[in-house]
mmCIF file of C-alpha atoms in Angstrom:
data_model
loop_
_atom_site.group_PDB
_atom_site.id
_atom_site.type_symbol
_atom_site.label_atom_id
_atom_site.label_comp_id
_atom_site.label_asym_id
_atom_site.label_seq_id
_atom_site.Cartn_x
_atom_site.Cartn_y
_atom_site.Cartn_z
ATOM 1 C CA MET T 1 -2.858 11.975 -21.218
ATOM 2 C CA GLN T 2 -2.268 13.099 -17.506
ATOM 3 C CA LYS T 3 -2.961 10.207 -15.274
ATOM 4 C CA THR T 4 -4.809 10.273 -11.890
ATOM 5 C CA VAL T 5 -3.248 8.240 -9.079
ATOM 6 C CA ILE T 6 -4.866 7.429 -5.687
ATOM 7 C CA ALA T 7 -2.617 6.756 -2.659
ATOM 8 C CA THR T 8 -3.718 5.782 0.516
ATOM 9 C CA GLY T 9 -1.646 6.029 3.976
ATOM 10 C CA ALA T 10 -0.250 9.097 2.301
ATOM 11 C CA SER T 11 0.730 11.465 5.140
ATOM 12 C CA GLN T 12 4.193 10.023 5.959
ATOM 13 C CA GLY T 13 6.748 7.456 5.179
ATOM 14 C CA ILE T 14 6.223 5.289 2.125
ATOM 15 C CA GLY T 15 2.950 7.002 1.437
ATOM 16 C CA ALA T 16 4.308 10.629 1.159
ATOM 17 C CA GLY T 17 7.080 9.041 -1.001
ATOM 18 C CA ILE T 18 4.506 7.821 -3.167
ATOM 19 C CA VAL T 19 2.672 11.273 -3.573
ATOM 20 C CA GLU T 20 6.027 13.006 -4.258
ATOM 21 C CA ALA T 21 7.024 10.450 -6.897
ATOM 22 C CA PHE T 22 3.945 10.541 -8.814
ATOM 23 C CA SER T 23 3.466 14.301 -8.649
ATOM 24 C CA LYS T 24 7.094 14.649 -9.945
ATOM 25 C CA ARG T 25 6.021 12.332 -12.946
ATOM 26 C CA GLY T 26 3.337 14.805 -13.830
ATOM 27 C CA CYS T 27 0.434 12.751 -12.429
ATOM 28 C CA ARG T 28 -2.659 14.155 -10.583
ATOM 29 C CA VAL T 29 -2.787 12.430 -7.029
ATOM 30 C CA VAL T 30 -5.527 12.099 -4.584
ATOM 31 C CA ALA T 31 -3.707 11.460 -1.279
ATOM 32 C CA SER T 32 -5.625 10.140 1.724
ATOM 33 C CA SER T 33 -4.886 9.574 5.530
ATOM 34 C CA ARG T 34 -6.569 9.769 8.694
ATOM 35 C CA ASN T 35 -5.790 13.493 9.049
ATOM 36 C CA ILE T 36 -3.784 14.402 6.214
ATOM 37 C CA THR T 37 -5.278 17.829 5.663
ATOM 38 C CA LYS T 38 -4.225 18.914 9.226
ATOM 39 C CA ALA T 39 -0.786 17.522 8.637
ATOM 40 C CA HIS T 40 -0.176 19.412 5.527
ATOM 41 C CA PRO T 41 2.692 17.322 4.454
ATOM 42 C CA PHE T 42 2.816 18.670 0.651
ATOM 43 C CA PRO T 43 2.842 22.074 -0.957
ATOM 44 C CA PRO T 44 -0.557 23.214 -2.379
ATOM 45 C CA SER T 45 -1.131 22.094 -6.004
ATOM 46 C CA ASP T 46 -4.052 22.057 -8.446
ATOM 47 C CA ASP T 47 -2.807 18.357 -9.151
ATOM 48 C CA LEU T 48 -3.290 17.398 -5.644
ATOM 49 C CA ALA T 49 -6.460 16.554 -3.675
ATOM 50 C CA LEU T 50 -6.394 15.632 0.042
ATOM 51 C CA VAL T 51 -9.088 13.602 1.648
ATOM 52 C CA ASP T 52 -9.119 12.746 5.450
ATOM 53 C CA GLY T 53 -10.557 9.731 6.900
ATOM 54 C CA ASP T 54 -10.368 6.164 8.418
ATOM 55 C CA ILE T 55 -9.785 3.816 5.368
ATOM 56 C CA GLY T 56 -11.607 1.138 7.221
ATOM 57 C CA ASP T 57 -14.665 3.218 6.747
ATOM 58 C CA PRO T 58 -16.374 2.774 3.477
ATOM 59 C CA ASN T 59 -17.621 6.299 3.380
ATOM 60 C CA THR T 60 -13.725 7.331 3.394
ATOM 61 C CA ALA T 61 -13.361 5.161 0.318
ATOM 62 C CA ALA T 62 -16.501 6.769 -1.283
ATOM 63 C CA ARG T 63 -14.948 10.291 -0.654
ATOM 64 C CA ILE T 64 -11.755 9.405 -2.166
ATOM 65 C CA VAL T 65 -13.226 8.229 -5.351
ATOM 66 C CA GLU T 66 -15.518 10.927 -5.639
ATOM 67 C CA THR T 67 -12.864 13.373 -5.139
ATOM 68 C CA ALA T 68 -10.695 11.853 -7.909
ATOM 69 C CA LEU T 69 -13.673 12.027 -10.203
ATOM 70 C CA ALA T 70 -14.867 15.456 -9.404
ATOM 71 C CA ARG T 71 -11.304 16.896 -9.473
ATOM 72 C CA PHE T 72 -9.733 15.120 -12.181
ATOM 73 C CA GLY T 73 -12.494 13.102 -14.158
ATOM 74 C CA ARG T 74 -10.861 9.585 -13.937
ATOM 75 C CA ILE T 75 -8.447 7.167 -11.958
ATOM 76 C CA ASP T 76 -5.609 5.321 -13.475
ATOM 77 C CA ALA T 77 -3.891 3.862 -10.723
ATOM 78 C CA LEU T 78 -4.359 2.915 -6.886
ATOM 79 C CA ILE T 79 -1.760 2.416 -4.403
ATOM 80 C CA ASN T 80 -3.046 0.644 -1.366
ATOM 81 C CA ASN T 81 -0.354 1.783 0.995
ATOM 82 C CA ALA T 82 -2.508 2.366 4.150
ATOM 83 C CA GLY T 83 -1.952 -0.103 6.842
ATOM 84 C CA ILE T 84 -1.137 -0.916 10.524
ATOM 85 C CA ALA T 85 1.515 -3.152 12.017
ATOM 86 C CA PHE T 86 2.657 -4.322 15.325
ATOM 87 C CA SER T 87 4.459 -7.563 16.587
ATOM 88 C CA LYS T 88 3.378 -9.690 19.602
ATOM 89 C CA ARG T 89 3.677 -13.278 20.406
ATOM 90 C CA PHE T 90 0.877 -15.173 18.755
ATOM 91 C CA THR T 91 -0.733 -16.091 22.164
ATOM 92 C CA ASP T 92 -0.467 -12.358 23.437
ATOM 93 C CA TYR T 93 -2.433 -10.913 20.264
ATOM 94 C CA THR T 94 -6.100 -10.228 21.306
ATOM 95 C CA ILE T 95 -9.371 -10.217 19.246
ATOM 96 C CA ASP T 96 -9.137 -6.430 19.238
ATOM 97 C CA ASP T 97 -5.645 -6.539 17.480
ATOM 98 C CA LEU T 98 -7.224 -8.883 14.774
ATOM 99 C CA ARG T 99 -10.174 -6.584 14.246
ATOM 100 C CA ALA T 100 -7.851 -3.478 13.912
ATOM 101 C CA PHE T 101 -5.722 -5.293 11.472
ATOM 102 C CA VAL T 102 -8.827 -6.531 9.392
ATOM 103 C CA SER T 103 -10.350 -2.902 9.537
ATOM 104 C CA VAL T 104 -7.415 -1.102 8.101
ATOM 105 C CA ASN T 105 -5.369 -3.616 6.077
ATOM 106 C CA ILE T 106 -8.253 -5.688 4.714
ATOM 107 C CA GLU T 107 -11.466 -3.589 4.700
ATOM 108 C CA GLY T 108 -9.398 -0.556 3.934
ATOM 109 C CA PHE T 109 -8.041 -2.467 0.935
ATOM 110 C CA LEU T 110 -11.702 -3.799 -0.118
ATOM 111 C CA PHE T 111 -13.760 -0.732 -0.009
ATOM 112 C CA VAL T 112 -11.457 1.579 -2.146
ATOM 113 C CA THR T 113 -10.372 -1.083 -4.335
ATOM 114 C CA GLN T 114 -13.830 -2.157 -5.373
ATOM 115 C CA LEU T 115 -14.822 1.263 -6.265
ATOM 116 C CA THR T 116 -11.704 2.038 -8.092
ATOM 117 C CA ILE T 117 -11.992 -1.004 -10.185
ATOM 118 C CA LYS T 118 -15.708 -0.423 -10.949
ATOM 119 C CA GLN T 119 -14.450 3.122 -12.346
ATOM 120 C CA MET T 120 -11.637 1.522 -14.237
ATOM 121 C CA LEU T 121 -14.170 -0.856 -15.887
ATOM 122 C CA ALA T 122 -16.396 2.112 -16.727
ATOM 123 C CA GLN T 123 -13.485 4.055 -18.422
ATOM 124 C CA LYS T 124 -12.585 0.740 -20.421
ATOM 125 C CA THR T 125 -8.916 1.930 -20.571
ATOM 126 C CA GLY T 126 -7.372 -0.465 -18.208
ATOM 127 C CA GLY T 127 -5.546 0.533 -14.778
ATOM 128 C CA SER T 128 -3.045 -0.446 -12.144
ATOM 129 C CA VAL T 129 -3.545 -1.363 -8.620
ATOM 130 C CA VAL T 130 -0.446 -2.052 -6.342
ATOM 131 C CA ASN T 131 -0.950 -3.471 -2.901
ATOM 132 C CA ILE T 132 1.695 -3.261 -0.077
ATOM 133 C CA THR T 133 2.197 -6.574 1.682
ATOM 134 C CA SER T 134 5.258 -7.802 3.727
ATOM 135 C CA THR T 135 7.971 -10.194 2.989
ATOM 136 C CA LEU T 136 7.243 -11.839 6.371
ATOM 137 C CA ALA T 137 3.898 -13.031 4.943
ATOM 138 C CA GLY T 138 5.804 -15.653 2.942
ATOM 139 C CA HIS T 139 9.168 -15.777 4.637
ATOM 140 C CA PRO T 140 8.746 -15.485 8.466
ATOM 141 C CA ILE T 141 11.803 -14.749 10.498
ATOM 142 C CA ALA T 142 12.195 -16.626 13.947
ATOM 143 C CA GLY T 143 11.937 -13.913 16.919
ATOM 144 C CA VAL T 144 9.867 -11.444 14.630
ATOM 145 C CA ASN T 145 6.545 -12.204 15.887
ATOM 146 C CA SER T 146 3.828 -11.143 13.531
ATOM 147 C CA SER T 147 1.783 -14.102 12.908
ATOM 148 C CA VAL T 148 -1.651 -12.351 13.233
ATOM 149 C CA LEU T 149 -0.578 -9.313 11.318
ATOM 150 C CA MET T 150 0.439 -11.794 8.506
ATOM 151 C CA ILE T 151 -2.949 -13.207 8.254
ATOM 152 C CA THR T 152 -3.839 -9.903 6.621
ATOM 153 C CA LYS T 153 -0.659 -9.389 4.664
ATOM 154 C CA GLY T 154 -0.679 -12.800 3.301
ATOM 155 C CA GLY T 155 -4.435 -12.336 2.303
ATOM 156 C CA LEU T 156 -3.371 -9.337 0.331
ATOM 157 C CA GLU T 157 -0.793 -11.347 -1.496
ATOM 158 C CA ALA T 158 -3.590 -13.900 -2.337
ATOM 159 C CA VAL T 159 -6.096 -11.331 -3.481
ATOM 160 C CA THR T 160 -3.537 -9.675 -5.689
ATOM 161 C CA ARG T 161 -3.124 -12.743 -7.699
ATOM 162 C CA SER T 162 -6.646 -13.473 -7.793
ATOM 163 C CA LEU T 163 -7.651 -9.989 -8.905
ATOM 164 C CA ALA T 164 -4.844 -9.968 -11.613
ATOM 165 C CA MET T 165 -6.356 -12.911 -13.294
ATOM 166 C CA GLU T 166 -10.109 -11.773 -12.796
ATOM 167 C CA TYR T 167 -9.306 -8.528 -14.606
ATOM 168 C CA VAL T 168 -6.632 -9.512 -17.071
ATOM 169 C CA LYS T 169 -8.725 -9.282 -20.024
ATOM 170 C CA GLN T 170 -9.930 -5.632 -19.168
ATOM 171 C CA GLY T 171 -6.258 -4.532 -18.746
ATOM 172 C CA ILE T 172 -6.254 -3.891 -15.212
ATOM 173 C CA ARG T 173 -3.206 -5.017 -13.815
ATOM 174 C CA VAL T 174 -2.952 -5.852 -9.937
ATOM 175 C CA ASN T 175 0.617 -6.391 -8.352
ATOM 176 C CA ALA T 176 2.105 -6.079 -4.919
ATOM 177 C CA VAL T 177 5.391 -4.671 -3.172
ATOM 178 C CA ALA T 178 6.502 -6.814 -0.227
ATOM 179 C CA PRO T 179 9.001 -4.836 1.606
ATOM 180 C CA GLY T 180 11.164 -5.879 4.399
ATOM 181 C CA THR T 181 12.431 -3.438 6.951
ATOM 182 C CA VAL T 182 12.028 0.215 5.899
ATOM 183 C CA ASP T 183 13.438 3.351 7.364
ATOM 184 C CA THR T 184 10.018 5.004 8.233
ATOM 185 C CA PRO T 185 8.320 6.524 11.407
ATOM 186 C CA MET T 186 7.000 3.090 12.169
ATOM 187 C CA HIS T 187 10.547 2.077 13.183
ATOM 188 C CA LYS T 188 11.805 5.318 15.087
ATOM 189 C CA ASN T 189 11.937 3.526 18.283
ATOM 190 C CA ASP T 190 13.848 0.377 17.142
ATOM 191 C CA PRO T 191 17.538 0.093 17.324
ATOM 192 C CA ARG T 192 19.002 0.388 14.006
ATOM 193 C CA ALA T 193 21.552 -2.204 14.456
ATOM 194 C CA PHE T 194 18.857 -4.769 15.113
ATOM 195 C CA LEU T 195 16.897 -3.826 12.091
ATOM 196 C CA GLU T 196 19.878 -4.173 10.042
ATOM 197 C CA THR T 197 20.099 -7.995 11.028
ATOM 198 C CA LEU T 198 16.624 -8.773 9.560
ATOM 199 C CA GLN T 199 17.815 -8.215 5.847
ATOM 200 C CA PRO T 200 20.730 -10.310 4.425
ATOM 201 C CA MET T 201 22.334 -7.371 2.987
ATOM 202 C CA GLY T 202 22.723 -5.754 6.432
ATOM 203 C CA THR T 203 20.789 -2.578 5.680
ATOM 204 C CA VAL T 204 17.434 -0.909 6.111
ATOM 205 C CA SER T 205 15.666 -0.181 2.998
ATOM 206 C CA ALA T 206 14.847 3.469 2.348
ATOM 207 C CA VAL T 207 11.573 4.871 1.523
ATOM 208 C CA LYS T 208 12.785 5.385 -2.225
ATOM 209 C CA ASP T 209 13.646 1.831 -2.602
ATOM 210 C CA ILE T 210 9.867 0.944 -2.071
ATOM 211 C CA VAL T 211 8.503 3.878 -3.986
ATOM 212 C CA ASP T 212 10.743 2.937 -7.027
ATOM 213 C CA ALA T 213 9.244 -0.544 -7.143
ATOM 214 C CA ILE T 214 5.562 0.691 -6.860
ATOM 215 C CA VAL T 215 6.275 3.322 -9.762
ATOM 216 C CA TYR T 216 7.774 0.336 -11.569
ATOM 217 C CA LEU T 217 4.695 -1.970 -11.129
ATOM 218 C CA THR T 218 2.357 0.950 -11.856
ATOM 219 C CA GLU T 219 3.978 1.539 -15.369
ATOM 220 C CA ALA T 220 5.014 -1.876 -16.420
ATOM 221 C CA GLY T 221 2.309 -2.652 -18.917
ATOM 222 C CA GLN T 222 3.218 -6.474 -19.009
ATOM 223 C CA VAL T 223 3.440 -7.248 -15.528
ATOM 224 C CA THR T 224 0.323 -8.243 -13.396
ATOM 225 C CA GLY T 225 -0.159 -10.787 -10.598
ATOM 226 C CA GLU T 226 3.577 -10.099 -9.353
ATOM 227 C CA VAL T 227 4.609 -9.750 -5.752
ATOM 228 C CA LEU T 228 7.991 -7.614 -5.923
ATOM 229 C CA HIS T 229 10.099 -8.209 -2.896
ATOM 230 C CA VAL T 230 12.171 -5.168 -1.726
ATOM 231 C CA ASP T 231 13.756 -6.681 1.489
ATOM 232 C CA GLY T 232 17.696 -6.977 0.696
ATOM 233 C CA GLY T 233 17.133 -10.689 -0.047
ATOM 234 C CA ALA T 234 15.282 -11.651 3.003
ATOM 235 C CA HIS T 235 12.933 -13.752 0.834
ATOM 236 C CA VAL T 236 15.578 -15.929 -0.929
ATOM 237 C CA GLY T 237 16.543 -17.990 2.268
ATOM 238 C CA LYS T 238 18.549 -18.338 5.563
ATOM 239 C CA TRP T 239 21.269 -16.068 6.340
#
């Protein structure tokens, strides 16, 4: 059976890599980002649907799920890739920064995941949800100041484990990938030499490294509640 996969934050970087990887595996994909139809990041395909919108808006989540069902009739997997991130000292973060993080990283996860799981329960054939967190949520690095951002990323780790157990009997698996430093447009202005110091292996992860982990968790039928670190060993200890 041809599977249907939803990917949020899909216009560039890891998100675009997710769309390309699942399309190559013969899946039907619903890809969403704020202006994805204007960006035209992918060649046209009958097995690809694009949905514009702010993921923190519940109406966007509704359109994503409605598009998946109207075009492809079901939902088998959701990858919650949409997110925003920026670093500041704790005392420099503002309430507007916090609200922006919560809107995209938490509410953006909540709305689309609730609707997706409701559909998976109705289908009664299980499913997979993969969230994108951060290795810094559990293993902060001195000098990399992202404490308020990690309120949201740590929350995603916690809800990953909670949902894994809540829906384990229904065959809905919920996992997360926790990247370290990844070569994406988010880091285009950061010195490469500095980024390489943030992972013990001394490298910056490629988009493919993260996408491979997402594909694995989506297909690994006996894995749920897992947070898979793809961070060059940064979560292991001091270096």
